[in-house]
PDB file of C-alpha atoms in Angstrom:
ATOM      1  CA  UNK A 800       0.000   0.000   0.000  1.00 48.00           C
ATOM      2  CA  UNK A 801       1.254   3.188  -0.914  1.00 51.00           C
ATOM      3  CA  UNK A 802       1.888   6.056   1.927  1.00 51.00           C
ATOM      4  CA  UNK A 803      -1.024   8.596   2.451  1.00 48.00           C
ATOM      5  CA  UNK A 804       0.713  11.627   2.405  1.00 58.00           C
ATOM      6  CA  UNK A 805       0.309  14.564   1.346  1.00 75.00           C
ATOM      7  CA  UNK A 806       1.208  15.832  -2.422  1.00 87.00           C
ATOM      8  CA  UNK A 807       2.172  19.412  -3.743  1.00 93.00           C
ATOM      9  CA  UNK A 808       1.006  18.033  -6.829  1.00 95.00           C
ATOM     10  CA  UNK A 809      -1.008  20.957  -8.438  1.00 94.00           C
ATOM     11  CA  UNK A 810      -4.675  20.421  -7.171  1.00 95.00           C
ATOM     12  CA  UNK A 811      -5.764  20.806 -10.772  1.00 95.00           C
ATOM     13  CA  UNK A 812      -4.009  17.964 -11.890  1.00 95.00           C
ATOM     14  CA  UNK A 813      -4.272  15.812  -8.881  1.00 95.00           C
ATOM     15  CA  UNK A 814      -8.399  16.528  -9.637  1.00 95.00           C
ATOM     16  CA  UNK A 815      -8.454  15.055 -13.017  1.00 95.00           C
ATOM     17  CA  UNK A 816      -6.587  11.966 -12.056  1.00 97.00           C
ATOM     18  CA  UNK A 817      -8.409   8.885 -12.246  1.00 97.00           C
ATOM     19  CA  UNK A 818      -6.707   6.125  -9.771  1.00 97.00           C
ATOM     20  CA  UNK A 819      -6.420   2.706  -9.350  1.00 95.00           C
ATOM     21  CA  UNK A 820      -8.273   1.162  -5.964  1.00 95.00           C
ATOM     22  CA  UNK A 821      -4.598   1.524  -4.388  1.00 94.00           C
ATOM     23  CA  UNK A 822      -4.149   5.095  -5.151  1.00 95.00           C
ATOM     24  CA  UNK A 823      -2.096   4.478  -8.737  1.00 97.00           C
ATOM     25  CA  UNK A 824      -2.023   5.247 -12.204  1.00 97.00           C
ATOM     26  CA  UNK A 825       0.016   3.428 -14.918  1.00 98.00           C
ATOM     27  CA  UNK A 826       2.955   5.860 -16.298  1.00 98.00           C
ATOM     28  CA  UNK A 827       4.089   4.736 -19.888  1.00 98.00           C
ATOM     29  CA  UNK A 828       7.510   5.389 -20.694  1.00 98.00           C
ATOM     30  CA  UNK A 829       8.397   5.761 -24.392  1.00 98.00           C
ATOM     31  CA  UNK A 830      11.310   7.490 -26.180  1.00 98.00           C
ATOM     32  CA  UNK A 831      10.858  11.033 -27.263  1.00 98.00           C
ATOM     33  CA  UNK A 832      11.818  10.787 -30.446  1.00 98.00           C
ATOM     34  CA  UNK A 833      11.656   7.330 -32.187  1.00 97.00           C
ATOM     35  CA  UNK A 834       7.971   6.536 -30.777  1.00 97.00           C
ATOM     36  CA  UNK A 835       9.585   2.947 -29.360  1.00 96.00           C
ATOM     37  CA  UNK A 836       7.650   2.320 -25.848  1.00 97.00           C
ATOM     38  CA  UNK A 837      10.315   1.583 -23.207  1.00 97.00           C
ATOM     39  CA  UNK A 838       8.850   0.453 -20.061  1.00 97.00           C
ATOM     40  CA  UNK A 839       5.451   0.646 -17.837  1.00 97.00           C
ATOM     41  CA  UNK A 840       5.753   1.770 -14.837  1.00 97.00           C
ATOM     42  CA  UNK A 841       3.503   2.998 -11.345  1.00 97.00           C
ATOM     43  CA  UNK A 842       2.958   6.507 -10.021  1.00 97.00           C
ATOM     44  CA  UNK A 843       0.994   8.146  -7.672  1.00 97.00           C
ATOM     45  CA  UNK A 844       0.404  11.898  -7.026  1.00 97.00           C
ATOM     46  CA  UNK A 845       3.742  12.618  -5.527  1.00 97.00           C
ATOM     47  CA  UNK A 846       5.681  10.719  -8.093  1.00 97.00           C
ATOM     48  CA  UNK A 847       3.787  12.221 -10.605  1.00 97.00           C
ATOM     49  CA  UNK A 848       4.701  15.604  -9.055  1.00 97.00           C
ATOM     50  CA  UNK A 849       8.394  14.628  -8.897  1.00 97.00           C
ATOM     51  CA  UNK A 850       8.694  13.880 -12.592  1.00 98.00           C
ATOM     52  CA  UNK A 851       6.722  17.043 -13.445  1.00 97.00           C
ATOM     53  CA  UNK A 852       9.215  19.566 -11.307  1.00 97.00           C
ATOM     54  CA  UNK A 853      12.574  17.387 -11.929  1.00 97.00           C
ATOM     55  CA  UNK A 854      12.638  16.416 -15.657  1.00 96.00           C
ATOM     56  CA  UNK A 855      13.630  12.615 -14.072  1.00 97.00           C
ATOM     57  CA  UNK A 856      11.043  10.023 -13.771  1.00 97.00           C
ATOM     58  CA  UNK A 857      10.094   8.943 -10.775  1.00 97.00           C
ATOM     59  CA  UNK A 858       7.833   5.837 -10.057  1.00 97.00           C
ATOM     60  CA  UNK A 859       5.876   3.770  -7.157  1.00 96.00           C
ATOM     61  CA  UNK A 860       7.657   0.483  -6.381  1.00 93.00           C
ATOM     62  CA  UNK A 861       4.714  -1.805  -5.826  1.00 92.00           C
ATOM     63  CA  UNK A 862       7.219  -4.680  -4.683  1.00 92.00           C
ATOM     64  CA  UNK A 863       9.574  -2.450  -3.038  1.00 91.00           C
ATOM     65  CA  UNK A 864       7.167  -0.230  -1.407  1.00 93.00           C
ATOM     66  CA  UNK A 865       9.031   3.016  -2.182  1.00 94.00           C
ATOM     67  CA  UNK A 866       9.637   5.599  -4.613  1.00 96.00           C
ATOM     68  CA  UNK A 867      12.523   5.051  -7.084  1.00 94.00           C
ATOM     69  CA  UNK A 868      13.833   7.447  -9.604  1.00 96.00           C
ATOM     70  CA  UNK A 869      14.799   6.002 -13.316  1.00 94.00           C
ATOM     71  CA  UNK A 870      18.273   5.753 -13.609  1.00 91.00           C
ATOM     72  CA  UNK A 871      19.395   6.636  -9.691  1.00 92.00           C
ATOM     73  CA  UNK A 872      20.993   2.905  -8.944  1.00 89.00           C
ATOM     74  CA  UNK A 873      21.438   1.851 -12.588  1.00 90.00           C
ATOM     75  CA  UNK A 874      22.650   4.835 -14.553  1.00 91.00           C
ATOM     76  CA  UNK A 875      20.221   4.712 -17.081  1.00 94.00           C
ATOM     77  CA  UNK A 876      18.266   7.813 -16.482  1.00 96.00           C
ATOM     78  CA  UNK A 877      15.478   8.750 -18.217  1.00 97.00           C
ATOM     79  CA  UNK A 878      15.411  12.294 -18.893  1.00 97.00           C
ATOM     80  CA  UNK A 879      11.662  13.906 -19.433  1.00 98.00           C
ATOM     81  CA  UNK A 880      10.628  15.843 -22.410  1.00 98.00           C
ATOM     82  CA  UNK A 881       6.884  15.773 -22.238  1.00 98.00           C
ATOM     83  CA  UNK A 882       3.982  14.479 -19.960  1.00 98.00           C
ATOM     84  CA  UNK A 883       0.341  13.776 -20.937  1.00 97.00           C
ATOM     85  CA  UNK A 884      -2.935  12.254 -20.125  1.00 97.00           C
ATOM     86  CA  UNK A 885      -5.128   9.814 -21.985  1.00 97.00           C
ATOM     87  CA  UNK A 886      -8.679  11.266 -22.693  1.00 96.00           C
ATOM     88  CA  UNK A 887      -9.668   9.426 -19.480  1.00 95.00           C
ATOM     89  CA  UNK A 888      -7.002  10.726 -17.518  1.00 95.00           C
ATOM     90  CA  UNK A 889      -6.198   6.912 -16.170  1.00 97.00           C
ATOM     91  CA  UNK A 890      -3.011   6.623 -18.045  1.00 97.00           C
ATOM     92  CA  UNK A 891      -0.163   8.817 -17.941  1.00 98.00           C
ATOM     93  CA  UNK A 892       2.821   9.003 -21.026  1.00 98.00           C
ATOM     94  CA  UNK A 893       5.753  10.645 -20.357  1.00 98.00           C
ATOM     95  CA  UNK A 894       7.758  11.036 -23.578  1.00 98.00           C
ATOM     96  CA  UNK A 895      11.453  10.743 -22.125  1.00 98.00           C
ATOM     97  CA  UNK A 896      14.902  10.723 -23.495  1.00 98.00           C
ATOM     98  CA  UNK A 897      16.410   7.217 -22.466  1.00 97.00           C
ATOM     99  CA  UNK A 898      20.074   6.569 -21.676  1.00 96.00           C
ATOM    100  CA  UNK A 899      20.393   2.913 -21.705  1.00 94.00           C
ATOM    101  CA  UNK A 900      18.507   0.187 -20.962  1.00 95.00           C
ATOM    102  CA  UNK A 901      15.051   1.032 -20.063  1.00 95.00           C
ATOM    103  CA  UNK A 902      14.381  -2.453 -18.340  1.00 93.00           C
ATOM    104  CA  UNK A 903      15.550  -3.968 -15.722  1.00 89.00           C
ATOM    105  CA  UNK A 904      16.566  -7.321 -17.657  1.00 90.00           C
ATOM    106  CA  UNK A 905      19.366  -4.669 -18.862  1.00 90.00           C
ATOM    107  CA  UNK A 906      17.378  -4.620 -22.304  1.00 92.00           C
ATOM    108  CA  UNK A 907      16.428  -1.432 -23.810  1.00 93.00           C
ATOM    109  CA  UNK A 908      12.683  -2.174 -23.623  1.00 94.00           C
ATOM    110  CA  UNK A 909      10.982  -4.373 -21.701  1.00 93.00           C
ATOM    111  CA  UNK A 910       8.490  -4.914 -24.612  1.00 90.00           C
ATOM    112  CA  UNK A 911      10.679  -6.866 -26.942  1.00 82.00           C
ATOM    113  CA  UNK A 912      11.538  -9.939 -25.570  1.00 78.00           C
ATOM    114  CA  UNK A 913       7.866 -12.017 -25.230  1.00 77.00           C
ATOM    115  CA  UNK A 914       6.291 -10.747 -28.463  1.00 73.00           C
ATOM    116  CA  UNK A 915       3.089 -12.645 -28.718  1.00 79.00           C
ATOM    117  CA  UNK A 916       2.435 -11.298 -32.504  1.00 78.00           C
ATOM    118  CA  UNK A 917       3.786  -9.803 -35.392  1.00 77.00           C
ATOM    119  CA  UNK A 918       2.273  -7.867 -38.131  1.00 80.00           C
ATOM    120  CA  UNK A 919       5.163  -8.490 -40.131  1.00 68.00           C
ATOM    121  CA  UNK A 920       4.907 -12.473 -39.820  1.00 57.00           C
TER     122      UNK A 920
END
């Protein structure tokens, strides 16, 4: 469960957020410039708030029960260029510029390794 505390998250945004039943919303990373999606990851309203204000992302751990900042431990930041909501405001994309691997598997995306099918089969 993620902490209950308080967010300087701008009330406006915090307002239009629609949230999981644990206080989440899913943040999709995907490279700025190329349109390849890098990773999915968790944030809540002060995450959210830190990747607006600091240009890094920073997500929920839902295993590690903390907030982590792209790139911190492994060097391979992710540097923010944009930030938007879907039209139900349950999904956020943050259009980032990634330096190295974007998954923890040390692989660039974490969408490349299980695909299930191909238009170009």
């Amino acid at each position: 469960m993620i902490p209950m505390s308080t967010s300087s998250l701008d009330p406006a945004i915090a307002a239009r957020l629609k949230r999981s039943a644990d206080g989440l919303i899913p943040a999709i990373a995907q490279q700025y410039d190329t349109g390849e999606v890098l990773m999915l990851g968790w944030m809540d309203d002060e995450a959210l708030h830190r990747t607006l204000t600091t240009g890094r992302c920073t997500y929920w751990s839902r295993s590690r029960q903390e907030y982590w900042v792209k790139g911190d431990t492994s060097g391979h930041f992710q540097h923010v260029k944009s930030v938007a909501l879907d039209c139900d405001a349950d999904t956020v994309l943050v259009k980032v510029d990634q330096v190295g691997a974007a998954c923890h598997t040390g692989a660039r995306t974490c969408f490349d390794a299980d695909v299930l099918i191909s238009a170009a089969d």
